[in-house]
Coordinates of C-alpha atoms and ligand atoms in Angstrom, one line a residue:
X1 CA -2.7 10.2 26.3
X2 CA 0.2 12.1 25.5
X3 CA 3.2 11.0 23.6
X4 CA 6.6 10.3 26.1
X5 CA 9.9 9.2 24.5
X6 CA 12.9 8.5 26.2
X7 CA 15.4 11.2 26.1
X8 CA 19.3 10.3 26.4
X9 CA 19.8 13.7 27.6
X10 CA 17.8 13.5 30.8
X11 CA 17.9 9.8 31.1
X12 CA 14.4 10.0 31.8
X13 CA 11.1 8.9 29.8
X14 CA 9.7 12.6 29.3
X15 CA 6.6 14.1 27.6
X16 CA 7.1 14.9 24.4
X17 CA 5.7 18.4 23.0
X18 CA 7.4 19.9 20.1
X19 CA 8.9 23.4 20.7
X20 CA 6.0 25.2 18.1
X21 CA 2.5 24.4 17.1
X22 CA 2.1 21.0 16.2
X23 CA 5.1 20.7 13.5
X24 CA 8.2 18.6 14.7
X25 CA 11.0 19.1 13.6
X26 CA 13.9 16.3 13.6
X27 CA 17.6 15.6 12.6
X28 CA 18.3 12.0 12.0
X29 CA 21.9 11.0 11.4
X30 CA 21.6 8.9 7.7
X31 CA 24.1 6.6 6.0
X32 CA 28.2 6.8 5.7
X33 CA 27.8 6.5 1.7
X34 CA 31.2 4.5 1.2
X35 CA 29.5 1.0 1.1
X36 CA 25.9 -0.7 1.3
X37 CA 24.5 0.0 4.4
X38 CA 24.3 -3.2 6.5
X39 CA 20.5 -4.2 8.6
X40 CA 21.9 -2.6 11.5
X41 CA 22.0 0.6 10.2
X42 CA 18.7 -0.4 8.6
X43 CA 17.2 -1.0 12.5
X44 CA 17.9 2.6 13.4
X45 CA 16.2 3.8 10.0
X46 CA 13.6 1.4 10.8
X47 CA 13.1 3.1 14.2
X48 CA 13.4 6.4 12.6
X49 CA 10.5 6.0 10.2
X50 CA 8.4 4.5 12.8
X51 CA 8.8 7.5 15.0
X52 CA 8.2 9.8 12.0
X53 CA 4.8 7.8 10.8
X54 CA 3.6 8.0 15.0
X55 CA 4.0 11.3 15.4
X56 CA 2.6 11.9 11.9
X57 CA -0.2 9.4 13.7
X58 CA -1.0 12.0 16.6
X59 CA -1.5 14.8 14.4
X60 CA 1.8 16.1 14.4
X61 CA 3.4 18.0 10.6
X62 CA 6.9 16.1 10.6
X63 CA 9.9 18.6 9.2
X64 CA 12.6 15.6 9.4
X65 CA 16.3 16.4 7.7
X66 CA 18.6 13.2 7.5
X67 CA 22.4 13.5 5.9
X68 CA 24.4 11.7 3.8
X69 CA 28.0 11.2 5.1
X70 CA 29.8 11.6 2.0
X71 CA 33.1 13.0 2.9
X72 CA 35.1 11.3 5.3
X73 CA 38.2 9.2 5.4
X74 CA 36.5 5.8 4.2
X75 CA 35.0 7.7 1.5
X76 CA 38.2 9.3 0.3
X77 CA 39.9 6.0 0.2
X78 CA 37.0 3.7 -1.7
X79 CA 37.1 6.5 -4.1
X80 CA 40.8 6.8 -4.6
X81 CA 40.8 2.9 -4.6
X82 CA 38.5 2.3 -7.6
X83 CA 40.0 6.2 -9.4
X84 CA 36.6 7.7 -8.8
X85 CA 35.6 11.1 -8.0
X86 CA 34.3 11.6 -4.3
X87 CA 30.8 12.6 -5.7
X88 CA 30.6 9.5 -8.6
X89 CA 32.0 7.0 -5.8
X90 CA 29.1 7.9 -2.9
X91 CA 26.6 8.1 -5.7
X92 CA 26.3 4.3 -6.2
X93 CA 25.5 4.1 -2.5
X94 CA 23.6 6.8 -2.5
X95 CA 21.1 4.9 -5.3
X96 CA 21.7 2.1 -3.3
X97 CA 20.3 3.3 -0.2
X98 CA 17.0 4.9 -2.0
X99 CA 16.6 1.6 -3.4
X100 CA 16.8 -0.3 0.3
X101 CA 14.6 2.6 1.9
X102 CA 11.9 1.9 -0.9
X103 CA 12.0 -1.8 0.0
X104 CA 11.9 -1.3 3.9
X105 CA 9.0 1.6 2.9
X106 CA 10.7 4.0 4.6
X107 CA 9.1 7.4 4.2
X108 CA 11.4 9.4 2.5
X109 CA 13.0 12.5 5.0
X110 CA 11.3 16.1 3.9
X111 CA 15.0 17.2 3.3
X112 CA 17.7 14.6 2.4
X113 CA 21.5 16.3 2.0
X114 CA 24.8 15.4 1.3
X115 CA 27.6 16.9 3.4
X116 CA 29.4 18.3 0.7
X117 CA 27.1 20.4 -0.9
X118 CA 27.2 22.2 3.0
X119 CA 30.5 22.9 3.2
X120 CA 29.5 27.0 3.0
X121 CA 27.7 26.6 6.2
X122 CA 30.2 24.1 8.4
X123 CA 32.7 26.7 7.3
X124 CA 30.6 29.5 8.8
X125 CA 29.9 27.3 12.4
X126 CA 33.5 27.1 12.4
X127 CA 34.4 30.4 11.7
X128 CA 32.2 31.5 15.0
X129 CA 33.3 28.9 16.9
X130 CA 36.9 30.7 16.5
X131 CA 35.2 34.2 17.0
X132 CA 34.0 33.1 20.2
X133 CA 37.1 31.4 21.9
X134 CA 36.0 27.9 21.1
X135 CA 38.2 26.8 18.0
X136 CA 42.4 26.7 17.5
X137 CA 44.0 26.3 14.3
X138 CA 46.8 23.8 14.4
X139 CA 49.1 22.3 11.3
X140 CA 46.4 23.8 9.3
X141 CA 43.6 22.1 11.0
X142 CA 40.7 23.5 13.3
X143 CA 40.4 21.9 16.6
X144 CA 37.8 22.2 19.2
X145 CA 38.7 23.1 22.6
X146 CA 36.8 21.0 24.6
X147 CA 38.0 22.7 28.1
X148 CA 36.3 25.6 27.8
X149 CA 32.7 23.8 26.9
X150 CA 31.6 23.2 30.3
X151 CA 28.5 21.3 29.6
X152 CA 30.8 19.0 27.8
X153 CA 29.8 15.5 28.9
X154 CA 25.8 16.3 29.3
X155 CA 24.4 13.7 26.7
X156 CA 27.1 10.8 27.3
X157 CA 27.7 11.1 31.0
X158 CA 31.2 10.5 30.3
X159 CA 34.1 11.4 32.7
X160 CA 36.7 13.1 31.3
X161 CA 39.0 13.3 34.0
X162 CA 39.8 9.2 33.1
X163 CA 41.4 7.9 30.1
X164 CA 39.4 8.7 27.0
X165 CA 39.4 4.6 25.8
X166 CA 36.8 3.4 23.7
X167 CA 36.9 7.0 22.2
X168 CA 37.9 7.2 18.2
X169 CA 41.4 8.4 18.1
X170 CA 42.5 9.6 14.8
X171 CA 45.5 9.6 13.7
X172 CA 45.3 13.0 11.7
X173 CA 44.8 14.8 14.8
X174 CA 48.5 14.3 16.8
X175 CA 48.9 18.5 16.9
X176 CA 46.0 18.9 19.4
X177 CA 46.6 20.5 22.9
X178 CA 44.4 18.2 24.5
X179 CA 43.6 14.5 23.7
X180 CA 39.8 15.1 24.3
X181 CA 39.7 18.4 21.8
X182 CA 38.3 16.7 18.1
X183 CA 38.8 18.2 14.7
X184 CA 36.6 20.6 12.7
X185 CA 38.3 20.9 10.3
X186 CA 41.0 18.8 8.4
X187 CA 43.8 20.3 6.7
X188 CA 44.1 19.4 3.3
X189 CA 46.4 16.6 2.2
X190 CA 47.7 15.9 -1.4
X191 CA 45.2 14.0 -3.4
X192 CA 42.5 14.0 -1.1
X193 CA 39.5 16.6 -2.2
X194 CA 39.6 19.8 -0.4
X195 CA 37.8 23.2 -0.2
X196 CA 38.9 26.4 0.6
X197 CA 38.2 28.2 3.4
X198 CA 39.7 31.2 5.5
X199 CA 41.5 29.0 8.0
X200 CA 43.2 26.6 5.3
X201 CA 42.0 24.5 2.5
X202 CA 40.8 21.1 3.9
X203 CA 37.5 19.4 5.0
X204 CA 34.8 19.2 7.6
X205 CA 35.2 17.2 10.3
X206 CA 32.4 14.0 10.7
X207 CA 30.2 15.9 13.6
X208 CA 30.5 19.4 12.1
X209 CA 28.5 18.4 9.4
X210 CA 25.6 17.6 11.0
X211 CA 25.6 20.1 13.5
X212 CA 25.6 22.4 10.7
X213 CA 23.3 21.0 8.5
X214 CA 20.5 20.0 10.9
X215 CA 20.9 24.4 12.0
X216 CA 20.9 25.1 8.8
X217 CA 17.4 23.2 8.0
X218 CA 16.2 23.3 11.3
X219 CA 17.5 26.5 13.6
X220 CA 19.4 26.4 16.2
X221 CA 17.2 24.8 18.7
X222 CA 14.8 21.9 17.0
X223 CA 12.9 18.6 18.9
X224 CA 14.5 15.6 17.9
X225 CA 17.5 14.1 17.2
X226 CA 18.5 10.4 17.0
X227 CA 20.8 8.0 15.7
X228 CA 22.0 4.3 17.0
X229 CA 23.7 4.4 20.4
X230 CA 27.2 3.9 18.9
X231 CA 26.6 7.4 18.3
X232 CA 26.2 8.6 21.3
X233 CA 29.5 9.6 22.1
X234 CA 31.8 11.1 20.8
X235 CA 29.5 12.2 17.5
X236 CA 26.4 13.6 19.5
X237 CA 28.3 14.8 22.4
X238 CA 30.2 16.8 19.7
X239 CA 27.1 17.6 17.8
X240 CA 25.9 19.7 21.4
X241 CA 29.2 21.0 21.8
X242 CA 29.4 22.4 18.4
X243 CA 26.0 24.3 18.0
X244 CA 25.5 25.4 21.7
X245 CA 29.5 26.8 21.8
X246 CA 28.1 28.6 18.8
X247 CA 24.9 29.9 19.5
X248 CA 24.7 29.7 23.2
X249 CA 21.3 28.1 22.9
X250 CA 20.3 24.5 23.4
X251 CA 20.4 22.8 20.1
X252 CA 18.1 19.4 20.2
X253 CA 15.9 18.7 23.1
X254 CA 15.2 14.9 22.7
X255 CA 17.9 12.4 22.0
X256 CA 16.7 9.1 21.0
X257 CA 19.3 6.6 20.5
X258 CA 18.5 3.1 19.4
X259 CA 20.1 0.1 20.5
X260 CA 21.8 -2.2 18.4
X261 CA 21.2 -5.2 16.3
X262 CA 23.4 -8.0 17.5
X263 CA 24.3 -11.0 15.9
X264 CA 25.5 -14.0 18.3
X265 CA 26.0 -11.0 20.7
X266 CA 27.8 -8.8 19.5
X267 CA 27.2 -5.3 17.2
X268 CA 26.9 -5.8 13.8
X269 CA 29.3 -3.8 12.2
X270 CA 31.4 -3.9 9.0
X271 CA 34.3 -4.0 11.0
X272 CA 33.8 -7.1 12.9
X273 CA 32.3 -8.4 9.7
X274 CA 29.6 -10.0 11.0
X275 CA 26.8 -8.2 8.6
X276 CA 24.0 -8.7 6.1
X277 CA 22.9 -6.2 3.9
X278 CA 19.7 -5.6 2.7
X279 CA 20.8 -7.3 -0.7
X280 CA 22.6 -10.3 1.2
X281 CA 18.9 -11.1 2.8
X282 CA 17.3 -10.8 -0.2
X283 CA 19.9 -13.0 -2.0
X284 CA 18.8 -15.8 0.1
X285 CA 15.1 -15.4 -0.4
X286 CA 14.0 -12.9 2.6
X287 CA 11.4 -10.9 1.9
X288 CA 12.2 -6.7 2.8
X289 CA 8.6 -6.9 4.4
X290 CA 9.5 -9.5 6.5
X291 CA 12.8 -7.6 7.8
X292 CA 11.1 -4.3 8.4
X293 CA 8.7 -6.4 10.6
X294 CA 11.5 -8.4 12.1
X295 CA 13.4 -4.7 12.9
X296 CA 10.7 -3.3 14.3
X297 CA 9.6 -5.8 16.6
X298 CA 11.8 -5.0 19.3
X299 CA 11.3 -1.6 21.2
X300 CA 14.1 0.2 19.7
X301 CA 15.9 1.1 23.0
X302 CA 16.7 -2.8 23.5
X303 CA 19.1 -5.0 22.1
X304 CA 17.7 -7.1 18.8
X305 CA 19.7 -9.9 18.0
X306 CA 19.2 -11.1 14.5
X307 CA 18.9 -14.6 13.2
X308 CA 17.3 -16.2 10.3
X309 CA 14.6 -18.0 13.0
X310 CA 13.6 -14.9 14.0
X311 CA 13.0 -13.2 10.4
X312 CA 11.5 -16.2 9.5
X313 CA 8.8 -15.7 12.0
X314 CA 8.6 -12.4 11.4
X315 CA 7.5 -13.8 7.6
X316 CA 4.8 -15.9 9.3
X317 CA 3.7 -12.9 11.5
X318 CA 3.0 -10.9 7.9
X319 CA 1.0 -14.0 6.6
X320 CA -1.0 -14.4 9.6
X321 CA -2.0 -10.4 9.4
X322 CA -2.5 -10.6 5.6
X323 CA -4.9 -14.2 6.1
X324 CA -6.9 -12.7 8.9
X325 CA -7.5 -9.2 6.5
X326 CA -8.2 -12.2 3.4
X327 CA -11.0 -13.2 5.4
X328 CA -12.6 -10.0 6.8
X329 CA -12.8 -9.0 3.1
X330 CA -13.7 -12.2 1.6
X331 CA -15.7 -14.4 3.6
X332 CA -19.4 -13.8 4.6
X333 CA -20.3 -12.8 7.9
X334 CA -24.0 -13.3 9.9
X335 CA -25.8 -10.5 10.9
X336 CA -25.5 -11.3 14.5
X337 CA -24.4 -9.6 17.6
X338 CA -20.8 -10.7 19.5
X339 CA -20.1 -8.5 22.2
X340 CA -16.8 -10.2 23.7
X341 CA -15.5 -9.4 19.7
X342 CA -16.5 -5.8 19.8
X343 CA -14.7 -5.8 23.2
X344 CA -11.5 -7.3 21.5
X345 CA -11.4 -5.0 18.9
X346 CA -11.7 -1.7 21.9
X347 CA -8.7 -3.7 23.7
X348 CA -6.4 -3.8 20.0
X349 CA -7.2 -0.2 19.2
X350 CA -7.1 1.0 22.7
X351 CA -3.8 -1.1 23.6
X352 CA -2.0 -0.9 20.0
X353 CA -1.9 2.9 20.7
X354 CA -0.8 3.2 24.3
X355 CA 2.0 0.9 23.4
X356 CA 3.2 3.3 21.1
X357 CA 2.2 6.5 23.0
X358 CA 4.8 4.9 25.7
X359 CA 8.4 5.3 24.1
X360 CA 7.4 3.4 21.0
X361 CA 6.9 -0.1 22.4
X362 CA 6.7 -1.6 19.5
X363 CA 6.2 -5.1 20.6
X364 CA 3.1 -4.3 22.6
X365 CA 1.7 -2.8 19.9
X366 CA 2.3 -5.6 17.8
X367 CA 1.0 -8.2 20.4
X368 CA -3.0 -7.0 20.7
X369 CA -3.3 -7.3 16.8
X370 CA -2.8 -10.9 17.2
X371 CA -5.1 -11.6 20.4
X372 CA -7.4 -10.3 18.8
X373 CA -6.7 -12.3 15.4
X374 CA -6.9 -15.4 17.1
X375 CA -10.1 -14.6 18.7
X376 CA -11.8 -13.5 15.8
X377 CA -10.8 -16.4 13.9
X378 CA -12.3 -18.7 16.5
X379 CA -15.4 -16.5 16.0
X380 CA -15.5 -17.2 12.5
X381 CA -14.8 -20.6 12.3
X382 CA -17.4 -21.2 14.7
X383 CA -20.1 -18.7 12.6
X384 CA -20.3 -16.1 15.7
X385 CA -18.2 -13.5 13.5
X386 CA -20.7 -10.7 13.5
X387 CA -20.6 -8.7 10.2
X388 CA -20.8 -5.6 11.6
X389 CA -17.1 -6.0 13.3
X390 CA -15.9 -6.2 9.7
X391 CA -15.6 -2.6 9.5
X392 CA -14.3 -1.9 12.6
X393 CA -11.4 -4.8 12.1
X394 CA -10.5 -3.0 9.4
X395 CA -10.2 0.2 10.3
X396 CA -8.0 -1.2 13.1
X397 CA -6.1 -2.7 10.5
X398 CA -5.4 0.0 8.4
X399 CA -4.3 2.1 11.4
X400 CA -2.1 -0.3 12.9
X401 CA -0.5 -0.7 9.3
X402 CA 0.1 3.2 9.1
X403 CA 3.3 2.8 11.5
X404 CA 4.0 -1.1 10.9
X405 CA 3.7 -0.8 6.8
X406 CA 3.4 -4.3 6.1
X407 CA -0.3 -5.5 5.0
X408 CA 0.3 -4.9 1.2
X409 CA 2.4 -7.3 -0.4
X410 CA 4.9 -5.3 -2.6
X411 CA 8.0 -7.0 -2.0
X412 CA 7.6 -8.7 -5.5
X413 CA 6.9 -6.1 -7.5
X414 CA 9.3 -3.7 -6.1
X415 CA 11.9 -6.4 -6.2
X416 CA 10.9 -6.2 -9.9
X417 CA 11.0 -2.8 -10.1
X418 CA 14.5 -1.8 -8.7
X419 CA 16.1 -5.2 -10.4
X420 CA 17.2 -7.2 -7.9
X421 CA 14.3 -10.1 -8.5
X422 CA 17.3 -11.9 -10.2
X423 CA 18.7 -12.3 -7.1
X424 CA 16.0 -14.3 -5.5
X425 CA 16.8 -17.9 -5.4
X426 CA 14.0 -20.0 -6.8
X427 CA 14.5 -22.9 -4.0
X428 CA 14.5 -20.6 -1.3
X429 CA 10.8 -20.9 0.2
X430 CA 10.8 -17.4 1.7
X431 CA 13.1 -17.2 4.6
X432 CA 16.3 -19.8 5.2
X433 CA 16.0 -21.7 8.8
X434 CA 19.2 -21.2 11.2
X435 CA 22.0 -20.4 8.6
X436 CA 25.6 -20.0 9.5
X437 CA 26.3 -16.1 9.3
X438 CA 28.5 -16.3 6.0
X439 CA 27.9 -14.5 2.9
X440 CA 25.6 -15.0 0.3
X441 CA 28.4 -14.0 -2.1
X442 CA 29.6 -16.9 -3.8
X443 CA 26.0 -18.5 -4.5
X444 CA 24.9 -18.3 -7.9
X445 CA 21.2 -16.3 -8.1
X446 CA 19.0 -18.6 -10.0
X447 CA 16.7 -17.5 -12.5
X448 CA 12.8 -17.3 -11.0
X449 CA 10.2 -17.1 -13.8
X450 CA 8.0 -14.8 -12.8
X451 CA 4.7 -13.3 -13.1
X452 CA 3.0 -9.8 -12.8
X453 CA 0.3 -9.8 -10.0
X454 CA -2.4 -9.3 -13.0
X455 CA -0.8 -12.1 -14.4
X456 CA -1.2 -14.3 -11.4
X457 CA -5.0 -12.8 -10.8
X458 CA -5.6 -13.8 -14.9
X459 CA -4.0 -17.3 -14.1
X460 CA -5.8 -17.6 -11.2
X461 CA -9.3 -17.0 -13.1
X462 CA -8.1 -19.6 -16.1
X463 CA -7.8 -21.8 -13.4
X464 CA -10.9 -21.7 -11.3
X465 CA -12.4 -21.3 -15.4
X466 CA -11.2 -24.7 -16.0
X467 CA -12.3 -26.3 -12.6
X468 CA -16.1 -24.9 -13.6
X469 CA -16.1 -27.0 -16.7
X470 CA -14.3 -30.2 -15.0
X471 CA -10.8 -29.6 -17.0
X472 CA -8.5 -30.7 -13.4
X473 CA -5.4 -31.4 -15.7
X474 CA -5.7 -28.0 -16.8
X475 CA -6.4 -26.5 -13.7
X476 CA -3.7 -28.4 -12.0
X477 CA -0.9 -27.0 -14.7
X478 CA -1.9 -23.9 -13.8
X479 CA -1.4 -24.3 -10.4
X480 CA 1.8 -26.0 -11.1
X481 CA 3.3 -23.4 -13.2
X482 CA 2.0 -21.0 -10.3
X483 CA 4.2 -23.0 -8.2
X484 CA 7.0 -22.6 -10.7
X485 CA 7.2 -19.1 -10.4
X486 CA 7.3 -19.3 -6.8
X487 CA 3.6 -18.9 -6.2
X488 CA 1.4 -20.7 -3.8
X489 CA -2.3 -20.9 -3.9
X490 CA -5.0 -22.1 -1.7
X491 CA -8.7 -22.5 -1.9
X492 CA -10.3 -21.1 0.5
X493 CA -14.2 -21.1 1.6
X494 CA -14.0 -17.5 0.1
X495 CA -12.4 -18.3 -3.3
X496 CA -8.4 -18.9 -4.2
X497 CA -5.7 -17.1 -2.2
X498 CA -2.5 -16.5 -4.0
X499 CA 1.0 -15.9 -1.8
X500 CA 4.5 -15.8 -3.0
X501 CA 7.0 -18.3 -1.6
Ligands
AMP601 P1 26.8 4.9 9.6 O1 26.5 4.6 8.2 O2 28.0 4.1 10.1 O3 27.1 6.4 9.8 O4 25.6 4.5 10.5 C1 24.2 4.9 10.1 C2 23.3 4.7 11.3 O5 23.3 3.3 11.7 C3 23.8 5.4 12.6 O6 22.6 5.9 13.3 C4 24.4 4.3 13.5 O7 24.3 4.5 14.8 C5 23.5 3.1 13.1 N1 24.0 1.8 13.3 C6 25.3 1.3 13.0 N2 25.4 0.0 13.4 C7 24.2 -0.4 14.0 C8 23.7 -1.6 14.6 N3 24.4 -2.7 14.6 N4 22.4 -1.6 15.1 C9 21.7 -0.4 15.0 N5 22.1 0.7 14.5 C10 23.3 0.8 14.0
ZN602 ZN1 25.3 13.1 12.9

């Protein structure tokens, strides 16, 4: 079966083939560096990677470039704020966001770029958009005349005869001769950072950079290009004027755009304040495994709305998943044949796949796994688990976990690892039940002790050491100081499983 996406540009669900060979190549709008990103940003990066790690799934070599945004006029103002340079300002966020995309194990891009170290080449896109009758300089600013595009419109369907509301107006850009022309390039104003260029010192405008950047990396005509749907219009639309103005050629051939995470109903967005970042979540004990899960539960072209029910589910979804795999590696199967399980396993496989192949459906591809879960723990409880499925479970296993990354347990020690395990609270018992959406700010972050996993696998062999020779009170300390640091066990029929709250 082949592969079929849903392409913004056609409105239709549509095959997808890339353009050469088997190597896709893919521009994925990244992160405004002027603040943490919020888990609404994190849902399209979320979608992005899971794209990436299916087509990488089907065979297909993945070129994807994604930018940083670090030049714009939130950007210049934190950075003037706190008397930082534009480049030592975005770099905090920068680190921040390759911390967050660890924790969400979000396969890093082939090429990550900031804007600013492209400026050469947006200077170049704009200097043939002039030569070619699509660009007017104005107050010292380069404008796009959006008249003479014809295919103008093509990706947002929008009607420009009406009133342009809804659209960003920006106040920079009052010399325009139309209201629907947009900026490429900024003039210069005191104290803000500029570079030179042959039409006036200044700076890019927000959707030449990435029209220029994903040509630069990519050519002129590439496969994919995505972002949330907020970008849409005017960014995309402006993308496709930009590059095929320029080059006369069509510049991405699938749009994927997904929808947004809500919370009670509305966008999450730092300006309606309504967000979490990744940091927030963790802050009040959520687990990044358990958000990834919860942002990729939802087919990416629907609406998500977040609440703290919903991630904590997610959390029980991960246990579930990592129980079932506890006992296909632990427990001890009979030799014994069990056709309706072999048939269960064929559905997952067969079904978890199809999903996917069928504009990423995440949530049917997530729904099989389970079926099948519950049926084969029935099997096993009732001794009819054949060992020979244990292979084949597995497998199924491991595939379904190359797009859904969530089996391991590495929260902990990457927690650890990047420094933020400070900022787990020790009462929090994994995910908080139906809080009010306010800020984690003003908590205080309790200290957790804590232990390595080899620390909690040596504990855990003191332990079950100390139950052998009939020592309970020092088995039970152990399991008590386990506790402590935020450690559950439970003895199984296949020996002590260990979990962290
Ligand atoms: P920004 O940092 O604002 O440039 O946004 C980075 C990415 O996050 C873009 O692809 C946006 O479309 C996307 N985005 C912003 N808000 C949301 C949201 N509430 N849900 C899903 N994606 C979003
Ligand atoms: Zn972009």
């Amino acid at each position: 079966m082949s592969m079929r996406l849903l392409n913004t540009l056609s409105g239709r669900v549509e095959v997808f083939e890339p353009l050469v060979d088997h190597d896709v190549r893919m521009y994925t709008c990244g992160p405004t560096v002027y603040d943490y990103a919020h888990i609404g940003n994190y849902r399209t990066f979320v979608f992005q990677d899971i794209l990436r790690r299916f087509l990488k799934y089907r065979g297909y070599r993945v070129l994807q470039v994604m930018n940083l945004t670090d030049v714009d006029d939130k950007t210049i103002r934190n950075a003037q704020a706190e008397g930082l340079s534009l480049r030592d300002y975005t770099q905090k966020f920068v680190d921040a966001f390759l911390v967050d995309r660890d924790l969400l194990s979000l396969d890093p891009p082939e090429v990550l770029v900031r804007a600013t170290d492209h400026i050469a080449e947006m200077v170049k896109l704009v200097e043939r958009l002039e030569q070619a009758g699509f660009a007017y300089r104005s107050g010292g600013s380069v404008y796009f005349r959006v008249s003479k595009f014809k295919d103008y419109g093509k990706l947002s369907k929008i009607d420009l005869s009406g009133n342009l509301a809804g659209a960003r107006v920006d106040a920079d850009e009052y010399e325009k001769d139309s209201a629907r022309d947009f900026v490429l390039w900024k003039a210069a104003k005191p104290g803000e950072p500029s570079w030179d260029a042959p039409f006036g010192p200044g700076r890019p405008g927000w959707h030449l950079e990435c029209s220029a950047m994903a040509m630069t990396y990519l050519g002129e005509t590439f496969d994919i290009h995505s972002g949330g749907s907020d970008l849409i219009f005017p960014h995309h639309e402006n993308e496709i004027a930009q590059a095929e103005a320029a080059t006369g050629k069509p510049f991405a051939r699938f749009w994927l755009h997904a929808e947004h995470l809500l919370v009670n109903g509305e966008k999450m967005s730092k300006s309606l304040a309504n967000f979490y970042t990744l940091r927030d979540l963790i802050a009040r004990g959520a687990k990044p495994s358990a958000i990834r899960y919860l942002l990729a539960s939802v087919p990416y072209h629907k609406r998500l709305n977040f609440t703290f029910e919903g991630l904590h589910q997610a959390g029980k979804s991960i246990e579930r998943l990592r129980n079932f795999r506890f006992r296909l590696t632990k427990e001890e199967f009979p030799e014994t044949a069990n056709p309706a399980i072999d048939e269960s396993i064929r559905k997952a496989a067969q079904s978890f796949e199809e999903a996917l192949d069928n504009n990423l459906n995440t949530a049917e591809a997530l729904a099989p796994v389970f079926v099948l879960i519950s049926e084969a723990n029935a099997a096993m409880d009732g001794g009819t688990f054949p060992l020979q499925a244990r292979a084949a479970c597995l497998n199924l296993l491991d595939r379904w976990d190359r797009i859904f990354v969530v089996l391991e347990d590495c929260d902990h020690q990457k927690l650890q690892q990047h420094g933020l395990l400070q900022d787990v609270r020790a009462n929090s018992g994994g995910t908080t039940g139906g809080e009010e959406a306010d800020h984690a700010n003003g908590s205080p972050a309790a200290q957790v002790p804590s232990f390595t996993d080899a620390e909690i696998e040596k504990l855990i062999g003191l332990r079950a050491a100390a139950r052998r020779g009939g020592n309970y009170a020092e088995s039970d300390r152990i399991r008590e100081d386990l506790l402590q640091a935020g450690v559950i066990l439970e003895d199984t029929k296949a020996g002590a499983r260990w979990r962290r709250k």
